[in-house]
Amino acid sequence: MRAKKMRLVTVLAASLALALSGCGREGGPGGGGEPQVQQDVAQNVQVAGSPTFDRMKQKDRVVIGVKEDQPGLGFRDPVTNQYSGFDIEIARLIAAQLGFDPNTKIEYKPIPSTAREQAISTGEVDYYVGTYTINDKRKEQVGFAGPYYMAGQDLLVRSDNTDITGKESLKGKKVCSATGSTPIQKVKSEQLTEPQNIVEFQRYSECVQQLLDGQIDAVTTDDAILKGYAAQDPDKLKVVGKTFSEEPYGVGLSREDNALRAKVNDILEQAATSGEWKRVYDATLGKSGSTAEPPKVDRY
Ligand code: GLU
């Protein structure tokens, strides 16, 4: 009787744990609820001359801009509200090295591609980690530490598609991407398809839904993002796998805050040499079997 009761308790506890960890059918690779990488919190950190750091200290927390719908990179589990992915781990690593406990002192703010510059420059977020390509145009408005990862623009199509084989095969096809992103910019500037065939949303997940529904023919953005969607629906979606740009991911921060930029660059360099970067990569993007090296930090 007692043993039976114990067993029942165990089964209930196990299913509760499974539900809470999001390991059910919806879980998927990077689909939320993954155990996060443990970080040691640095003590007595000083960042002399950084207004952003002073602000973080004053409110005793870090507000980090992220994506919430990009599995494997920046994803919010709708059930547990827990964030997971490579970008989230990079954001946590930086917070810990700035002296803030990533488990208790981070507030995540989902910000879509098109609203990033404003969120950073108005101080709505202290820094931003979300598949954010470093480029000169954006540097007019924000600062960038990094890069901490190199991605490339690619295409996501339905798995039964055979005629979309690369960027040259998009004419006459309906192509979707996110407003304010570098990939949508490329579709337009290189006229990869006709203006009436370009579909734009705030979030890539909306494009993916349209692709699954047969409303559009391809989603274009960084390969790392597309692989995350394909892994969630491997029977229905595939990544073409021919990248046609370089997208160095940076940590977005206030353009004026050179002290914080230098400090985050130090943190990223140290993470690369200590093996911490690899630990974070292996726990997220690397789980699919792909490999990568940390890129060289560019202190402009
Ligand atoms: N990395 C590209 C960009 O920063 C595409 C991904 C995104 O929109 O976040 O525009």
Short mmCIF file of C-alpha atoms and ligand atoms in Angstrom, two decimals:
data_model
loop_
_atom_site.label_atom_id
_atom_site.label_comp_id
_atom_site.label_asym_id
_atom_site.label_seq_id
_atom_site.Cartn_x
_atom_site.Cartn_y
_atom_site.Cartn_z
CA MET A 1 0.00 0.00 0.00
CA ARG A 2 2.72 2.38 1.05
CA ALA A 3 4.91 1.41 -1.88
CA LYS A 4 2.04 1.94 -4.27
CA LYS A 5 1.44 5.40 -2.88
CA MET A 6 5.11 6.25 -3.18
CA ARG A 7 5.10 5.14 -6.78
CA LEU A 8 2.12 7.33 -7.54
CA VAL A 9 3.83 10.31 -5.94
CA THR A 10 6.94 9.61 -8.00
CA VAL A 11 4.95 9.39 -11.22
CA LEU A 12 3.09 12.61 -10.44
CA ALA A 13 6.31 14.39 -9.57
CA ALA A 14 7.94 13.16 -12.75
CA SER A 15 5.09 14.31 -14.97
CA LEU A 16 4.98 17.65 -13.20
CA ALA A 17 8.72 18.07 -13.73
CA LEU A 18 8.26 17.16 -17.39
CA ALA A 19 5.46 19.68 -17.77
CA LEU A 20 7.42 22.41 -16.03
CA SER A 21 10.58 21.76 -17.98
CA GLY A 22 8.65 21.96 -21.24
CA CYS A 23 10.09 18.64 -22.36
CA GLY A 24 6.78 17.54 -23.82
CA ARG A 25 5.99 17.32 -27.50
CA GLU A 26 6.25 21.07 -27.96
CA GLY A 27 9.69 21.15 -26.36
CA GLY A 28 11.77 20.56 -29.46
CA PRO A 29 15.35 21.63 -29.83
CA GLY A 30 15.75 24.96 -28.15
CA GLY A 31 12.02 25.04 -27.65
CA GLY A 32 12.38 26.30 -24.12
CA GLY A 33 12.84 24.89 -20.70
CA GLU A 34 16.41 23.75 -21.23
CA PRO A 35 18.59 23.73 -18.16
CA GLN A 36 20.55 26.95 -18.26
CA VAL A 37 24.32 27.08 -18.08
CA GLN A 38 25.44 27.87 -14.55
CA GLN A 39 27.45 31.06 -14.22
CA ASP A 40 29.71 32.28 -11.44
CA VAL A 41 28.82 35.83 -10.52
CA ALA A 42 31.80 38.23 -10.53
CA GLN A 43 32.29 40.22 -7.32
CA ASN A 44 33.18 43.91 -6.83
CA VAL A 45 32.89 44.77 -10.52
CA GLN A 46 33.63 48.36 -11.52
CA VAL A 47 33.04 49.88 -14.93
CA ALA A 48 34.41 53.38 -14.51
CA GLY A 49 32.72 55.98 -16.69
CA SER A 50 29.77 53.83 -17.77
CA PRO A 51 26.39 55.54 -17.30
CA THR A 52 24.60 52.29 -18.21
CA PHE A 53 26.47 50.35 -15.54
CA ASP A 54 25.67 53.07 -12.97
CA ARG A 55 22.00 52.77 -13.91
CA MET A 56 22.06 48.97 -13.55
CA LYS A 57 23.69 49.29 -10.12
CA GLN A 58 21.13 51.82 -9.03
CA LYS A 59 18.14 49.63 -9.89
CA ASP A 60 20.03 46.46 -8.87
CA ARG A 61 19.06 44.58 -12.03
CA VAL A 62 19.82 44.36 -15.72
CA VAL A 63 17.21 44.93 -18.40
CA ILE A 64 18.19 42.96 -21.49
CA GLY A 65 16.51 43.26 -24.86
CA VAL A 66 16.03 39.86 -26.52
CA LYS A 67 13.99 37.89 -29.05
CA GLU A 68 11.26 35.60 -27.73
CA ASP A 69 10.27 33.56 -30.78
CA GLN A 70 13.60 32.27 -32.13
CA PRO A 71 14.12 28.69 -30.88
CA GLY A 72 17.73 27.85 -30.10
CA LEU A 73 18.67 31.55 -29.90
CA GLY A 74 16.16 33.60 -27.95
CA PHE A 75 12.97 31.79 -27.05
CA ARG A 76 10.36 32.28 -24.32
CA ASP A 77 8.56 29.13 -23.28
CA PRO A 78 4.89 30.16 -23.30
CA VAL A 79 4.10 27.78 -20.42
CA THR A 80 6.98 28.45 -18.02
CA ASN A 81 7.92 31.90 -19.34
CA GLN A 82 11.52 30.72 -19.15
CA TYR A 83 13.91 32.08 -21.77
CA SER A 84 16.43 29.80 -23.48
CA GLY A 85 18.90 29.72 -26.35
CA PHE A 86 22.40 30.81 -27.33
CA ASP A 87 21.67 34.57 -27.20
CA ILE A 88 20.04 34.17 -23.79
CA GLU A 89 23.13 32.33 -22.52
CA ILE A 90 25.42 35.05 -23.90
CA ALA A 91 23.20 37.65 -22.18
CA ARG A 92 23.40 35.68 -18.90
CA LEU A 93 27.16 35.26 -19.15
CA ILE A 94 27.62 39.02 -19.60
CA ALA A 95 25.27 39.83 -16.68
CA ALA A 96 27.19 37.43 -14.42
CA GLN A 97 30.52 38.96 -15.37
CA LEU A 98 29.10 42.42 -14.66
CA GLY A 99 28.26 41.21 -11.17
CA PHE A 100 24.53 40.51 -11.54
CA ASP A 101 23.15 37.07 -10.70
CA PRO A 102 21.62 35.90 -13.99
CA ASN A 103 19.03 33.81 -12.14
CA THR A 104 17.56 36.66 -10.13
CA LYS A 105 18.72 40.02 -11.46
CA ILE A 106 17.82 39.90 -15.16
CA GLU A 107 14.65 41.31 -16.66
CA TYR A 108 14.18 40.23 -20.28
CA LYS A 109 12.39 42.54 -22.69
CA PRO A 110 11.33 41.09 -26.03
CA ILE A 111 12.07 43.69 -28.71
CA PRO A 112 11.49 43.00 -32.44
CA SER A 113 14.18 43.74 -35.02
CA THR A 114 12.67 47.03 -36.11
CA ALA A 115 12.55 48.52 -32.58
CA ARG A 116 16.08 47.70 -31.43
CA GLU A 117 17.87 50.98 -32.10
CA GLN A 118 15.16 52.92 -30.31
CA ALA A 119 15.02 50.57 -27.30
CA ILE A 120 18.80 50.87 -26.89
CA SER A 121 19.20 54.58 -27.50
CA THR A 122 16.33 55.58 -25.20
CA GLY A 123 17.67 53.39 -22.39
CA GLU A 124 14.61 51.11 -22.38
CA VAL A 125 17.13 48.24 -22.29
CA ASP A 126 20.64 48.24 -20.78
CA TYR A 127 21.94 46.02 -23.56
CA TYR A 128 20.52 43.87 -26.34
CA VAL A 129 21.37 40.30 -27.33
CA GLY A 130 19.20 39.02 -30.18
CA THR A 131 20.67 37.97 -33.53
CA TYR A 132 21.71 41.61 -34.00
CA THR A 133 24.02 42.14 -36.98
CA ILE A 134 26.79 44.69 -36.51
CA ASN A 135 26.87 47.17 -39.39
CA ASP A 136 27.91 50.76 -40.07
CA LYS A 137 24.39 52.07 -40.55
CA ARG A 138 23.32 50.80 -37.13
CA LYS A 139 26.54 52.11 -35.58
CA GLU A 140 25.23 55.62 -36.30
CA GLN A 141 22.60 54.98 -33.63
CA VAL A 142 23.97 52.32 -31.27
CA GLY A 143 27.24 50.79 -30.12
CA PHE A 144 28.25 47.15 -30.60
CA ALA A 145 30.43 44.82 -28.56
CA GLY A 146 31.52 41.64 -30.29
CA PRO A 147 30.99 39.92 -32.62
CA TYR A 148 30.22 36.82 -30.56
CA TYR A 149 28.87 34.71 -33.48
CA MET A 150 28.92 34.64 -37.29
CA ALA A 151 25.70 33.81 -39.12
CA GLY A 152 24.72 34.12 -42.79
CA GLN A 153 21.48 34.84 -44.65
CA ASP A 154 19.71 31.72 -45.90
CA LEU A 155 16.27 30.46 -46.96
CA LEU A 156 13.64 28.33 -45.26
CA VAL A 157 11.18 26.48 -47.51
CA ARG A 158 8.62 23.68 -47.21
CA SER A 159 10.36 20.32 -47.26
CA ASP A 160 8.64 19.22 -50.48
CA ASN A 161 9.91 22.29 -52.34
CA THR A 162 12.44 21.61 -55.10
CA ASP A 163 12.61 24.82 -57.14
CA ILE A 164 14.01 27.20 -54.51
CA THR A 165 17.70 26.37 -54.42
CA GLY A 166 19.31 29.69 -53.53
CA LYS A 167 18.87 33.45 -53.74
CA GLU A 168 18.85 33.38 -57.58
CA SER A 169 15.71 31.24 -57.66
CA LEU A 170 13.41 33.64 -55.79
CA LYS A 171 11.97 35.59 -58.77
CA GLY A 172 8.21 35.21 -58.84
CA LYS A 173 8.21 33.67 -55.36
CA LYS A 174 6.62 35.14 -52.26
CA VAL A 175 9.41 35.82 -49.80
CA CYS A 176 8.90 36.79 -46.16
CA SER A 177 11.20 38.43 -43.61
CA ALA A 178 11.11 40.78 -40.63
CA THR A 179 10.74 44.54 -40.77
CA GLY A 180 13.93 46.43 -39.95
CA SER A 181 16.20 43.42 -40.54
CA THR A 182 19.27 43.12 -42.76
CA PRO A 183 17.75 40.18 -44.74
CA ILE A 184 14.65 42.14 -45.80
CA GLN A 185 17.00 44.95 -46.77
CA LYS A 186 18.95 42.57 -49.02
CA VAL A 187 15.80 41.20 -50.66
CA LYS A 188 14.87 44.77 -51.58
CA SER A 189 18.28 46.18 -52.55
CA GLU A 190 19.24 43.16 -54.68
CA GLN A 191 15.68 42.83 -56.02
CA LEU A 192 15.69 39.10 -55.26
CA THR A 193 11.95 39.07 -55.97
CA GLU A 194 9.38 41.60 -57.19
CA PRO A 195 8.13 44.27 -54.71
CA GLN A 196 4.60 42.80 -54.70
CA ASN A 197 6.04 39.42 -53.67
CA ILE A 198 7.80 40.72 -50.56
CA VAL A 199 5.95 40.01 -47.32
CA GLU A 200 7.01 41.65 -44.05
CA PHE A 201 6.13 40.96 -40.44
CA GLN A 202 7.46 42.13 -37.10
CA ARG A 203 8.52 38.61 -36.16
CA TYR A 204 9.99 35.68 -38.10
CA SER A 205 7.58 33.24 -36.42
CA GLU A 206 4.76 34.99 -38.30
CA CYS A 207 6.59 34.33 -41.59
CA VAL A 208 7.07 30.68 -40.62
CA GLN A 209 3.34 30.31 -39.94
CA GLN A 210 2.59 31.76 -43.39
CA LEU A 211 5.04 29.31 -44.94
CA LEU A 212 3.39 26.35 -43.19
CA ASP A 213 -0.02 27.66 -44.31
CA GLY A 214 1.12 27.88 -47.94
CA GLN A 215 0.67 31.68 -48.13
CA ILE A 216 4.31 32.33 -48.98
CA ASP A 217 7.14 30.33 -50.59
CA ALA A 218 10.22 31.14 -48.52
CA VAL A 219 11.34 32.81 -45.29
CA THR A 220 14.68 34.54 -45.42
CA THR A 221 16.90 35.47 -42.50
CA ASP A 222 20.03 34.15 -40.77
CA ASP A 223 20.77 30.42 -41.06
CA ALA A 224 20.98 30.08 -37.27
CA ILE A 225 17.41 31.33 -36.87
CA LEU A 226 16.02 29.25 -39.74
CA LYS A 227 17.66 26.06 -38.44
CA GLY A 228 15.82 26.57 -35.15
CA TYR A 229 12.44 26.69 -36.93
CA ALA A 230 13.28 23.72 -39.16
CA ALA A 231 14.27 21.68 -36.10
CA GLN A 232 10.84 22.32 -34.58
CA ASP A 233 9.08 21.02 -37.69
CA PRO A 234 11.57 18.78 -39.53
CA ASP A 235 8.87 16.97 -41.53
CA LYS A 236 7.47 20.16 -43.01
CA LEU A 237 10.39 22.59 -43.22
CA LYS A 238 13.98 22.65 -44.48
CA VAL A 239 16.81 25.15 -44.73
CA VAL A 240 18.23 25.52 -48.26
CA GLY A 241 21.74 25.79 -46.82
CA LYS A 242 23.45 28.24 -49.17
CA THR A 243 24.25 31.38 -47.20
CA PHE A 244 24.59 34.63 -49.13
CA SER A 245 25.74 37.20 -46.57
CA GLU A 246 27.81 37.60 -43.43
CA GLU A 247 25.93 38.49 -40.27
CA PRO A 248 28.27 39.12 -37.36
CA TYR A 249 26.20 39.16 -34.16
CA GLY A 250 26.95 41.94 -31.69
CA VAL A 251 25.75 43.02 -28.28
CA GLY A 252 23.88 46.27 -28.82
CA LEU A 253 24.45 49.03 -26.29
CA SER A 254 24.36 52.79 -25.93
CA ARG A 255 26.45 54.48 -28.62
CA GLU A 256 27.98 56.85 -26.09
CA ASP A 257 28.90 54.19 -23.53
CA ASN A 258 32.43 53.31 -24.64
CA ALA A 259 33.31 52.05 -21.15
CA LEU A 260 30.58 49.41 -21.20
CA ARG A 261 31.44 48.46 -24.78
CA ALA A 262 35.08 47.88 -23.79
CA LYS A 263 34.02 45.87 -20.73
CA VAL A 264 31.64 43.62 -22.69
CA ASN A 265 34.38 43.09 -25.28
CA ASP A 266 36.71 42.01 -22.44
CA ILE A 267 34.02 39.61 -21.20
CA LEU A 268 33.49 38.10 -24.67
CA GLU A 269 37.22 37.69 -25.26
CA GLN A 270 37.65 36.04 -21.92
CA ALA A 271 34.70 33.71 -22.60
CA ALA A 272 36.35 32.67 -25.87
CA THR A 273 39.70 31.80 -24.28
CA SER A 274 38.33 30.23 -21.08
CA GLY A 275 36.10 27.77 -22.94
CA GLU A 276 32.97 29.42 -21.56
CA TRP A 277 31.80 30.42 -25.05
CA LYS A 278 32.06 26.79 -26.16
CA ARG A 279 30.18 25.59 -23.09
CA VAL A 280 27.33 27.95 -23.92
CA TYR A 281 27.40 27.03 -27.62
CA ASP A 282 27.41 23.28 -26.93
CA ALA A 283 24.42 23.66 -24.60
CA THR A 284 22.35 25.47 -27.25
CA LEU A 285 23.08 25.77 -31.00
CA GLY A 286 25.69 23.00 -30.88
CA LYS A 287 23.14 20.44 -29.73
CA SER A 288 22.09 19.86 -33.34
CA GLY A 289 25.62 18.67 -34.10
CA SER A 290 26.91 21.85 -35.75
CA THR A 291 30.20 23.31 -34.67
CA ALA A 292 31.50 26.88 -34.55
CA GLU A 293 34.36 28.93 -33.19
CA PRO A 294 34.06 32.25 -31.39
CA PRO A 295 34.89 35.07 -33.85
CA LYS A 296 37.56 37.65 -33.11
CA VAL A 297 36.22 40.65 -31.19
CA ASP A 298 36.36 43.88 -33.20
CA ARG A 299 37.22 46.90 -31.02
CA TYR A 300 36.36 49.69 -33.40
N1 GLU B 1 20.86 39.38 -38.12
C1 GLU B 1 19.89 40.05 -38.90
C2 GLU B 1 19.61 41.46 -38.39
O1 GLU B 1 20.17 41.86 -37.41
C3 GLU B 1 18.59 39.27 -39.01
C4 GLU B 1 18.07 38.75 -37.71
C5 GLU B 1 17.20 39.71 -36.96
O2 GLU B 1 16.36 40.39 -37.56
O3 GLU B 1 17.34 39.74 -35.74
O4 GLU B 1 18.86 42.18 -38.99
#
